[in-house]
Amino acid sequence: MNKNLITLAVSAAAVVAASGVNAANVYSSDGTELNIGGRAEFRGDFIGNGGNEIDGTMANNSRFRLNLGGTTEITSDLSGFGFYEAEQGVKSDTTNDAETDFKQRYMFAGLSGSFGAVSFGRQDTAAVQISQMSDVTTFTGAQKAFINASDEQINNTILYTADYESLTLKGSVSLGEAKDTNTSGLSVIYTLPMGLGLGLGYSAGNNGENNGSSDAIIGGINYALDSLYLAVTYATGDKDNKATAETDFNGIELAAKYGFGNGFA
């Protein structure tokens, strides 16, 4: 059985990351809004590029993200929304060439109303809201990546979201282009008045024609008190139920974050 390492996320780490986050409402009139946001990060890796030791002094994994999001009122009870985000990284330092390509991260549109919200496009699956409980720093977020059915930024995904005060319910279906590649998922988070959140999700899907299927269960607990945030998530499942080799997985992730109130966390 494969077990991924426990990750303890703290503010001070081997990779230095400094980021600036900006978002602005650039248009708002008659029920229609347009927002522009983004993030710039310096990510210098002084130990090992993706786990591989580097021969020089530093590998540059910096990135820049730009997004556009908007909503428009269709009727008094129905609104439309859309979101797009792209990312540009840095090419290998051995070439010193400038990166010219942007990578698409998200692109989806949908409708929202008293029934909740339904969207279609390249977006997160339902289980991601659970993995995000511990995905709060550069070094966290691996819990979602075991199988596509529970991962983020998945093409052809239909997502339903409903918020009931302290409870958030999400369901997703990802429609594969190849035969027998559809996946689905369901998750729920309930937050108690004291700041304690409890989450549970299940994801499953087929791996292709004449291949096996995969599934994952993920649970999470988080707690927020003033500037302190603590979280733990646990995932378990099987990447391929027809594989001859062992494909079961278990993963646990711990995260801790403290905000000092001056923009530094």
PDB file of C-alpha atoms in Angstrom:
ATOM      1  CA  MET A   1       0.000   0.000   0.000  1.00  0.00           C
ATOM      2  CA  ASN A   2       1.409   3.367  -1.035  1.00  0.00           C
ATOM      3  CA  LYS A   3       1.465   6.020   1.646  1.00  0.00           C
ATOM      4  CA  ASN A   4       2.392   9.600   0.925  1.00  0.00           C
ATOM      5  CA  LEU A   5       4.435  11.500   3.467  1.00  0.00           C
ATOM      6  CA  ILE A   6       2.835  13.678   6.094  1.00  0.00           C
ATOM      7  CA  THR A   7       3.223  17.333   5.135  1.00  0.00           C
ATOM      8  CA  LEU A   8       3.437  19.969   7.847  1.00  0.00           C
ATOM      9  CA  ALA A   9       2.883  23.389   6.306  1.00  0.00           C
ATOM     10  CA  VAL A  10       4.320  26.382   8.100  1.00  0.00           C
ATOM     11  CA  SER A  11       5.087  29.894   6.998  1.00  0.00           C
ATOM     12  CA  ALA A  12       8.869  29.467   7.092  1.00  0.00           C
ATOM     13  CA  ALA A  13      10.045  26.855   4.566  1.00  0.00           C
ATOM     14  CA  ALA A  14      12.937  25.868   2.323  1.00  0.00           C
ATOM     15  CA  VAL A  15      11.370  27.533  -0.696  1.00  0.00           C
ATOM     16  CA  VAL A  16      10.932  31.240  -0.258  1.00  0.00           C
ATOM     17  CA  ALA A  17       7.618  32.513  -1.639  1.00  0.00           C
ATOM     18  CA  ALA A  18       6.629  36.159  -1.684  1.00  0.00           C
ATOM     19  CA  SER A  19       3.357  36.993  -3.337  1.00  0.00           C
ATOM     20  CA  GLY A  20       1.152  39.935  -4.051  1.00  0.00           C
ATOM     21  CA  VAL A  21      -2.566  39.400  -4.555  1.00  0.00           C
ATOM     22  CA  ASN A  22      -4.767  42.035  -6.124  1.00  0.00           C
ATOM     23  CA  ALA A  23      -8.393  42.004  -7.185  1.00  0.00           C
ATOM     24  CA  ALA A  24     -10.490  44.875  -8.464  1.00  0.00           C
ATOM     25  CA  ASN A  25     -14.051  45.493  -9.520  1.00  0.00           C
ATOM     26  CA  VAL A  26     -13.585  47.302 -12.816  1.00  0.00           C
ATOM     27  CA  TYR A  27     -17.229  47.532 -13.869  1.00  0.00           C
ATOM     28  CA  SER A  28     -20.558  47.454 -12.061  1.00  0.00           C
ATOM     29  CA  SER A  29     -23.820  48.644 -13.559  1.00  0.00           C
ATOM     30  CA  ASP A  30     -27.421  47.452 -13.796  1.00  0.00           C
ATOM     31  CA  GLY A  31     -26.734  44.017 -12.273  1.00  0.00           C
ATOM     32  CA  THR A  32     -23.587  43.342 -14.282  1.00  0.00           C
ATOM     33  CA  GLU A  33     -20.113  43.184 -12.721  1.00  0.00           C
ATOM     34  CA  LEU A  34     -16.612  42.505 -14.035  1.00  0.00           C
ATOM     35  CA  ASN A  35     -13.673  41.729 -11.748  1.00  0.00           C
ATOM     36  CA  ILE A  36      -9.986  41.403 -12.547  1.00  0.00           C
ATOM     37  CA  GLY A  37      -7.630  39.594 -10.200  1.00  0.00           C
ATOM     38  CA  GLY A  38      -4.296  37.876 -10.095  1.00  0.00           C
ATOM     39  CA  ARG A  39      -1.237  36.905  -8.157  1.00  0.00           C
ATOM     40  CA  ALA A  40       2.510  37.269  -8.584  1.00  0.00           C
ATOM     41  CA  GLU A  41       4.820  34.882  -6.713  1.00  0.00           C
ATOM     42  CA  PHE A  42       8.552  34.610  -6.393  1.00  0.00           C
ATOM     43  CA  ARG A  43       9.293  30.938  -5.699  1.00  0.00           C
ATOM     44  CA  GLY A  44      12.994  30.276  -5.314  1.00  0.00           C
ATOM     45  CA  ASP A  45      13.909  26.637  -4.703  1.00  0.00           C
ATOM     46  CA  PHE A  46      17.256  26.430  -2.915  1.00  0.00           C
ATOM     47  CA  ILE A  47      17.139  22.726  -2.023  1.00  0.00           C
ATOM     48  CA  GLY A  48      15.592  20.634  -4.762  1.00  0.00           C
ATOM     49  CA  ASN A  49      13.531  21.337  -7.853  1.00  0.00           C
ATOM     50  CA  GLY A  50      10.420  19.191  -7.417  1.00  0.00           C
ATOM     51  CA  GLY A  51      12.244  16.869  -5.051  1.00  0.00           C
ATOM     52  CA  ASN A  52      15.352  16.532  -7.229  1.00  0.00           C
ATOM     53  CA  GLU A  53      18.526  18.074  -5.880  1.00  0.00           C
ATOM     54  CA  ILE A  54      19.862  20.945  -7.993  1.00  0.00           C
ATOM     55  CA  ASP A  55      23.529  21.381  -8.888  1.00  0.00           C
ATOM     56  CA  GLY A  56      23.507  25.165  -8.769  1.00  0.00           C
ATOM     57  CA  THR A  57      22.279  27.683  -6.244  1.00  0.00           C
ATOM     58  CA  MET A  58      18.593  28.128  -7.002  1.00  0.00           C
ATOM     59  CA  ALA A  59      15.830  26.893  -9.303  1.00  0.00           C
ATOM     60  CA  ASN A  60      13.240  29.524 -10.143  1.00  0.00           C
ATOM     61  CA  ASN A  61       9.650  28.254  -9.934  1.00  0.00           C
ATOM     62  CA  SER A  62       8.031  31.688  -9.909  1.00  0.00           C
ATOM     63  CA  ARG A  63       4.633  32.217 -11.507  1.00  0.00           C
ATOM     64  CA  PHE A  64       2.125  34.891 -12.419  1.00  0.00           C
ATOM     65  CA  ARG A  65      -1.637  34.377 -12.561  1.00  0.00           C
ATOM     66  CA  LEU A  66      -4.290  36.571 -14.145  1.00  0.00           C
ATOM     67  CA  ASN A  67      -8.035  36.032 -13.917  1.00  0.00           C
ATOM     68  CA  LEU A  68     -11.285  37.578 -15.112  1.00  0.00           C
ATOM     69  CA  GLY A  69     -14.637  36.943 -13.499  1.00  0.00           C
ATOM     70  CA  GLY A  70     -18.059  38.428 -13.917  1.00  0.00           C
ATOM     71  CA  THR A  71     -21.748  38.132 -13.166  1.00  0.00           C
ATOM     72  CA  THR A  72     -24.840  39.449 -14.904  1.00  0.00           C
ATOM     73  CA  GLU A  73     -28.437  39.584 -13.718  1.00  0.00           C
ATOM     74  CA  ILE A  74     -30.762  37.769 -16.150  1.00  0.00           C
ATOM     75  CA  THR A  75     -33.913  38.073 -14.046  1.00  0.00           C
ATOM     76  CA  SER A  76     -34.589  39.005 -10.430  1.00  0.00           C
ATOM     77  CA  ASP A  77     -34.109  35.329  -9.493  1.00  0.00           C
ATOM     78  CA  LEU A  78     -31.465  34.210 -11.989  1.00  0.00           C
ATOM     79  CA  SER A  79     -27.897  35.343 -12.713  1.00  0.00           C
ATOM     80  CA  GLY A  80     -25.179  34.219 -15.074  1.00  0.00           C
ATOM     81  CA  PHE A  81     -21.491  34.058 -14.191  1.00  0.00           C
ATOM     82  CA  GLY A  82     -18.165  33.201 -15.779  1.00  0.00           C
ATOM     83  CA  PHE A  83     -14.528  32.855 -14.758  1.00  0.00           C
ATOM     84  CA  TYR A  84     -11.195  32.526 -16.572  1.00  0.00           C
ATOM     85  CA  GLU A  85      -7.685  32.173 -15.146  1.00  0.00           C
ATOM     86  CA  ALA A  86      -4.312  31.657 -16.795  1.00  0.00           C
ATOM     87  CA  GLU A  87      -0.799  31.205 -15.423  1.00  0.00           C
ATOM     88  CA  GLN A  88       2.642  31.973 -16.772  1.00  0.00           C
ATOM     89  CA  GLY A  89       5.733  30.337 -15.317  1.00  0.00           C
ATOM     90  CA  VAL A  90       9.476  30.637 -15.865  1.00  0.00           C
ATOM     91  CA  LYS A  91      11.535  28.636 -18.347  1.00  0.00           C
ATOM     92  CA  SER A  92      14.548  26.639 -17.268  1.00  0.00           C
ATOM     93  CA  ASP A  93      17.415  28.812 -16.078  1.00  0.00           C
ATOM     94  CA  THR A  94      19.801  26.870 -18.346  1.00  0.00           C
ATOM     95  CA  THR A  95      18.333  28.597 -21.428  1.00  0.00           C
ATOM     96  CA  ASN A  96      17.715  32.086 -19.991  1.00  0.00           C
ATOM     97  CA  ASP A  97      14.820  32.394 -22.461  1.00  0.00           C
ATOM     98  CA  ALA A  98      11.691  34.321 -21.524  1.00  0.00           C
ATOM     99  CA  GLU A  99       8.469  32.336 -21.171  1.00  0.00           C
ATOM    100  CA  THR A 100       5.863  33.556 -23.667  1.00  0.00           C
ATOM    101  CA  ASP A 101       3.041  31.049 -23.132  1.00  0.00           C
ATOM    102  CA  PHE A 102       0.163  31.235 -20.660  1.00  0.00           C
ATOM    103  CA  LYS A 103      -1.320  28.010 -19.301  1.00  0.00           C
ATOM    104  CA  GLN A 104      -5.075  27.809 -18.934  1.00  0.00           C
ATOM    105  CA  ARG A 105      -6.121  26.958 -15.395  1.00  0.00           C
ATOM    106  CA  TYR A 106      -9.837  27.655 -15.254  1.00  0.00           C
ATOM    107  CA  MET A 107     -12.564  28.506 -17.764  1.00  0.00           C
ATOM    108  CA  PHE A 108     -16.208  27.962 -16.849  1.00  0.00           C
ATOM    109  CA  ALA A 109     -19.622  29.594 -16.972  1.00  0.00           C
ATOM    110  CA  GLY A 110     -22.910  28.950 -15.242  1.00  0.00           C
ATOM    111  CA  LEU A 111     -26.188  30.045 -13.709  1.00  0.00           C
ATOM    112  CA  SER A 112     -27.039  30.826 -10.099  1.00  0.00           C
ATOM    113  CA  GLY A 113     -30.264  31.439  -8.208  1.00  0.00           C
ATOM    114  CA  SER A 114     -32.243  30.305  -5.194  1.00  0.00           C
ATOM    115  CA  PHE A 115     -31.575  26.709  -6.284  1.00  0.00           C
ATOM    116  CA  GLY A 116     -27.815  27.163  -5.910  1.00  0.00           C
ATOM    117  CA  ALA A 117     -25.309  27.376  -8.752  1.00  0.00           C
ATOM    118  CA  VAL A 118     -24.602  25.157 -11.759  1.00  0.00           C
ATOM    119  CA  SER A 119     -21.514  25.660 -13.937  1.00  0.00           C
ATOM    120  CA  PHE A 120     -19.776  23.884 -16.816  1.00  0.00           C
ATOM    121  CA  GLY A 121     -16.194  24.010 -18.057  1.00  0.00           C
ATOM    122  CA  ARG A 122     -12.671  23.511 -16.778  1.00  0.00           C
ATOM    123  CA  GLN A 123     -13.051  23.754 -13.025  1.00  0.00           C
ATOM    124  CA  ASP A 124     -12.621  21.963  -9.694  1.00  0.00           C
ATOM    125  CA  THR A 125     -14.487  18.773  -8.880  1.00  0.00           C
ATOM    126  CA  ALA A 126     -16.719  18.489  -5.821  1.00  0.00           C
ATOM    127  CA  ALA A 127     -14.087  16.947  -3.523  1.00  0.00           C
ATOM    128  CA  VAL A 128     -11.698  19.874  -3.920  1.00  0.00           C
ATOM    129  CA  GLN A 129     -13.533  21.881  -1.281  1.00  0.00           C
ATOM    130  CA  ILE A 130     -12.379  19.222   1.211  1.00  0.00           C
ATOM    131  CA  SER A 131      -8.743  19.148   0.053  1.00  0.00           C
ATOM    132  CA  GLN A 132      -8.715  22.951   0.175  1.00  0.00           C
ATOM    133  CA  MET A 133      -9.198  22.752   3.921  1.00  0.00           C
ATOM    134  CA  SER A 134      -5.495  21.895   4.226  1.00  0.00           C
ATOM    135  CA  ASP A 135      -4.345  23.387   0.895  1.00  0.00           C
ATOM    136  CA  VAL A 136      -3.349  26.759   2.338  1.00  0.00           C
ATOM    137  CA  THR A 137       0.374  27.069   1.510  1.00  0.00           C
ATOM    138  CA  THR A 138       2.839  26.367  -1.301  1.00  0.00           C
ATOM    139  CA  PHE A 139       3.620  22.918   0.080  1.00  0.00           C
ATOM    140  CA  THR A 140       0.082  21.603   0.565  1.00  0.00           C
ATOM    141  CA  GLY A 141      -2.640  20.384  -1.767  1.00  0.00           C
ATOM    142  CA  ALA A 142      -1.489  16.884  -2.775  1.00  0.00           C
ATOM    143  CA  GLN A 143      -4.653  15.273  -1.377  1.00  0.00           C
ATOM    144  CA  LYS A 144      -6.679  16.134  -4.476  1.00  0.00           C
ATOM    145  CA  ALA A 145      -4.238  14.683  -7.002  1.00  0.00           C
ATOM    146  CA  PHE A 146      -4.556  10.930  -6.398  1.00  0.00           C
ATOM    147  CA  ILE A 147      -7.288  10.491  -9.040  1.00  0.00           C
ATOM    148  CA  ASN A 148      -8.884  12.801 -11.626  1.00  0.00           C
ATOM    149  CA  ALA A 149     -12.341  12.370 -10.122  1.00  0.00           C
ATOM    150  CA  SER A 150     -11.266  14.397  -7.071  1.00  0.00           C
ATOM    151  CA  ASP A 151      -8.758  16.771  -8.701  1.00  0.00           C
ATOM    152  CA  GLU A 152      -8.861  20.452  -9.589  1.00  0.00           C
ATOM    153  CA  GLN A 153      -8.960  22.037 -13.072  1.00  0.00           C
ATOM    154  CA  ILE A 154     -10.712  19.163 -14.838  1.00  0.00           C
ATOM    155  CA  ASN A 155     -12.156  19.657 -18.329  1.00  0.00           C
ATOM    156  CA  ASN A 156     -15.848  19.089 -19.155  1.00  0.00           C
ATOM    157  CA  THR A 157     -16.923  19.299 -15.524  1.00  0.00           C
ATOM    158  CA  ILE A 158     -20.473  20.097 -14.433  1.00  0.00           C
ATOM    159  CA  LEU A 159     -20.510  21.407 -10.862  1.00  0.00           C
ATOM    160  CA  TYR A 160     -23.481  22.029  -8.609  1.00  0.00           C
ATOM    161  CA  THR A 161     -23.072  24.091  -5.435  1.00  0.00           C
ATOM    162  CA  ALA A 162     -25.641  24.760  -2.722  1.00  0.00           C
ATOM    163  CA  ASP A 163     -25.084  26.819   0.422  1.00  0.00           C
ATOM    164  CA  TYR A 164     -27.365  26.352   3.421  1.00  0.00           C
ATOM    165  CA  GLU A 165     -26.059  28.752   6.066  1.00  0.00           C
ATOM    166  CA  SER A 166     -23.398  26.610   7.788  1.00  0.00           C
ATOM    167  CA  LEU A 167     -23.478  23.776   5.232  1.00  0.00           C
ATOM    168  CA  THR A 168     -21.976  23.729   1.727  1.00  0.00           C
ATOM    169  CA  LEU A 169     -22.887  20.874  -0.621  1.00  0.00           C
ATOM    170  CA  LYS A 170     -21.143  20.205  -3.936  1.00  0.00           C
ATOM    171  CA  GLY A 171     -21.699  17.585  -6.611  1.00  0.00           C
ATOM    172  CA  SER A 172     -19.779  17.173  -9.857  1.00  0.00           C
ATOM    173  CA  VAL A 173     -19.760  15.082 -13.015  1.00  0.00           C
ATOM    174  CA  SER A 174     -16.806  15.169 -15.438  1.00  0.00           C
ATOM    175  CA  LEU A 175     -17.655  13.983 -18.939  1.00  0.00           C
ATOM    176  CA  GLY A 176     -14.732  12.263 -20.662  1.00  0.00           C
ATOM    177  CA  GLU A 177     -14.284  12.353 -24.432  1.00  0.00           C
ATOM    178  CA  ALA A 178     -12.994   8.773 -24.549  1.00  0.00           C
ATOM    179  CA  LYS A 179     -15.276   5.811 -23.831  1.00  0.00           C
ATOM    180  CA  ASP A 180     -15.831   4.902 -20.178  1.00  0.00           C
ATOM    181  CA  THR A 181     -13.950   7.886 -18.736  1.00  0.00           C
ATOM    182  CA  ASN A 182     -16.734   9.735 -16.920  1.00  0.00           C
ATOM    183  CA  THR A 183     -16.198  10.559 -13.245  1.00  0.00           C
ATOM    184  CA  SER A 184     -18.346  11.984 -10.464  1.00  0.00           C
ATOM    185  CA  GLY A 185     -18.105  13.218  -6.910  1.00  0.00           C
ATOM    186  CA  LEU A 186     -20.049  14.533  -3.924  1.00  0.00           C
ATOM    187  CA  SER A 187     -18.848  16.483  -0.890  1.00  0.00           C
ATOM    188  CA  VAL A 188     -20.193  18.431   2.056  1.00  0.00           C
ATOM    189  CA  ILE A 189     -18.706  20.788   4.647  1.00  0.00           C
ATOM    190  CA  TYR A 190     -20.494  21.773   7.859  1.00  0.00           C
ATOM    191  CA  THR A 191     -19.090  24.616   9.949  1.00  0.00           C
ATOM    192  CA  LEU A 192     -20.049  24.902  13.616  1.00  0.00           C
ATOM    193  CA  PRO A 193     -20.530  28.339  15.228  1.00  0.00           C
ATOM    194  CA  MET A 194     -17.336  27.875  17.251  1.00  0.00           C
ATOM    195  CA  GLY A 195     -15.285  27.888  14.016  1.00  0.00           C
ATOM    196  CA  LEU A 196     -14.855  24.124  13.682  1.00  0.00           C
ATOM    197  CA  GLY A 197     -15.469  22.731  10.186  1.00  0.00           C
ATOM    198  CA  LEU A 198     -16.152  19.095   9.282  1.00  0.00           C
ATOM    199  CA  GLY A 199     -15.932  17.858   5.695  1.00  0.00           C
ATOM    200  CA  LEU A 200     -16.465  14.586   3.858  1.00  0.00           C
ATOM    201  CA  GLY A 201     -16.315  13.711   0.170  1.00  0.00           C
ATOM    202  CA  TYR A 202     -16.474  10.736  -2.182  1.00  0.00           C
ATOM    203  CA  SER A 203     -15.244  10.558  -5.795  1.00  0.00           C
ATOM    204  CA  ALA A 204     -15.256   7.734  -8.347  1.00  0.00           C
ATOM    205  CA  GLY A 205     -14.857   7.118 -12.060  1.00  0.00           C
ATOM    206  CA  ASN A 206     -13.854   4.795 -14.864  1.00  0.00           C
ATOM    207  CA  ASN A 207     -10.294   4.693 -16.219  1.00  0.00           C
ATOM    208  CA  GLY A 208     -11.244   3.920 -19.821  1.00  0.00           C
ATOM    209  CA  GLU A 209     -12.689   1.134 -21.951  1.00  0.00           C
ATOM    210  CA  ASN A 210     -11.788  -2.341 -20.636  1.00  0.00           C
ATOM    211  CA  ASN A 211      -9.836  -0.738 -17.810  1.00  0.00           C
ATOM    212  CA  GLY A 212     -10.638  -0.570 -14.133  1.00  0.00           C
ATOM    213  CA  SER A 213     -12.197   2.142 -12.030  1.00  0.00           C
ATOM    214  CA  SER A 214     -10.898   4.459  -9.328  1.00  0.00           C
ATOM    215  CA  ASP A 215     -12.382   5.911  -6.181  1.00  0.00           C
ATOM    216  CA  ALA A 216     -11.424   8.068  -3.213  1.00  0.00           C
ATOM    217  CA  ILE A 217     -12.833   9.080   0.147  1.00  0.00           C
ATOM    218  CA  ILE A 218     -11.557  12.296   1.717  1.00  0.00           C
ATOM    219  CA  GLY A 219     -12.355  13.746   5.111  1.00  0.00           C
ATOM    220  CA  GLY A 220     -11.243  17.004   6.675  1.00  0.00           C
ATOM    221  CA  ILE A 221     -11.359  19.040   9.866  1.00  0.00           C
ATOM    222  CA  ASN A 222     -10.408  22.687  10.181  1.00  0.00           C
ATOM    223  CA  TYR A 223     -10.535  25.258  12.939  1.00  0.00           C
ATOM    224  CA  ALA A 224     -10.282  29.026  12.779  1.00  0.00           C
ATOM    225  CA  LEU A 225      -9.832  31.257  15.814  1.00  0.00           C
ATOM    226  CA  ASP A 226      -9.025  34.893  15.162  1.00  0.00           C
ATOM    227  CA  SER A 227      -5.721  34.826  13.211  1.00  0.00           C
ATOM    228  CA  LEU A 228      -4.996  31.123  13.777  1.00  0.00           C
ATOM    229  CA  TYR A 229      -6.021  28.458  11.270  1.00  0.00           C
ATOM    230  CA  LEU A 230      -5.481  24.701  11.698  1.00  0.00           C
ATOM    231  CA  ALA A 231      -6.529  21.865   9.388  1.00  0.00           C
ATOM    232  CA  VAL A 232      -6.063  18.179   8.702  1.00  0.00           C
ATOM    233  CA  THR A 233      -7.317  16.086   5.789  1.00  0.00           C
ATOM    234  CA  TYR A 234      -7.153  12.350   5.168  1.00  0.00           C
ATOM    235  CA  ALA A 235      -7.673  10.595   1.833  1.00  0.00           C
ATOM    236  CA  THR A 236      -7.905   6.900   0.992  1.00  0.00           C
ATOM    237  CA  GLY A 237      -8.894   4.939  -2.074  1.00  0.00           C
ATOM    238  CA  ASP A 238      -7.821   2.883  -5.081  1.00  0.00           C
ATOM    239  CA  LYS A 239      -6.413   4.196  -8.368  1.00  0.00           C
ATOM    240  CA  ASP A 240      -7.320   1.060 -10.351  1.00  0.00           C
ATOM    241  CA  ASN A 241      -9.430  -1.795  -9.007  1.00  0.00           C
ATOM    242  CA  LYS A 242      -8.350  -4.110 -11.852  1.00  0.00           C
ATOM    243  CA  ALA A 243      -4.604  -3.547 -11.617  1.00  0.00           C
ATOM    244  CA  THR A 244      -2.397  -6.520 -10.774  1.00  0.00           C
ATOM    245  CA  ALA A 245      -0.058  -4.304  -8.737  1.00  0.00           C
ATOM    246  CA  GLU A 246      -1.014  -2.564  -5.520  1.00  0.00           C
ATOM    247  CA  THR A 247      -2.796   0.723  -6.334  1.00  0.00           C
ATOM    248  CA  ASP A 248      -4.400   1.564  -2.976  1.00  0.00           C
ATOM    249  CA  PHE A 249      -3.392   4.892  -1.472  1.00  0.00           C
ATOM    250  CA  ASN A 250      -3.595   6.734   1.828  1.00  0.00           C
ATOM    251  CA  GLY A 251      -2.631  10.343   2.419  1.00  0.00           C
ATOM    252  CA  ILE A 252      -2.704  12.683   5.386  1.00  0.00           C
ATOM    253  CA  GLU A 253      -1.989  16.399   5.299  1.00  0.00           C
ATOM    254  CA  LEU A 254      -1.600  18.857   8.167  1.00  0.00           C
ATOM    255  CA  ALA A 255      -1.620  22.617   7.821  1.00  0.00           C
ATOM    256  CA  ALA A 256      -1.154  25.545  10.181  1.00  0.00           C
ATOM    257  CA  LYS A 257      -1.374  29.233   9.388  1.00  0.00           C
ATOM    258  CA  TYR A 258      -1.208  32.395  11.461  1.00  0.00           C
ATOM    259  CA  GLY A 259      -1.927  35.918  10.255  1.00  0.00           C
ATOM    260  CA  PHE A 260      -0.172  38.797  11.994  1.00  0.00           C
ATOM    261  CA  GLY A 261      -2.745  41.359  10.924  1.00  0.00           C
ATOM    262  CA  ASN A 262      -0.438  43.392   8.700  1.00  0.00           C
ATOM    263  CA  GLY A 263      -0.740  41.346   5.521  1.00  0.00           C
ATOM    264  CA  PHE A 264       1.931  38.837   6.571  1.00  0.00           C
ATOM    265  CA  ALA A 265       0.896  35.236   7.208  1.00  0.00           C
TER     266      ALA A 265
END
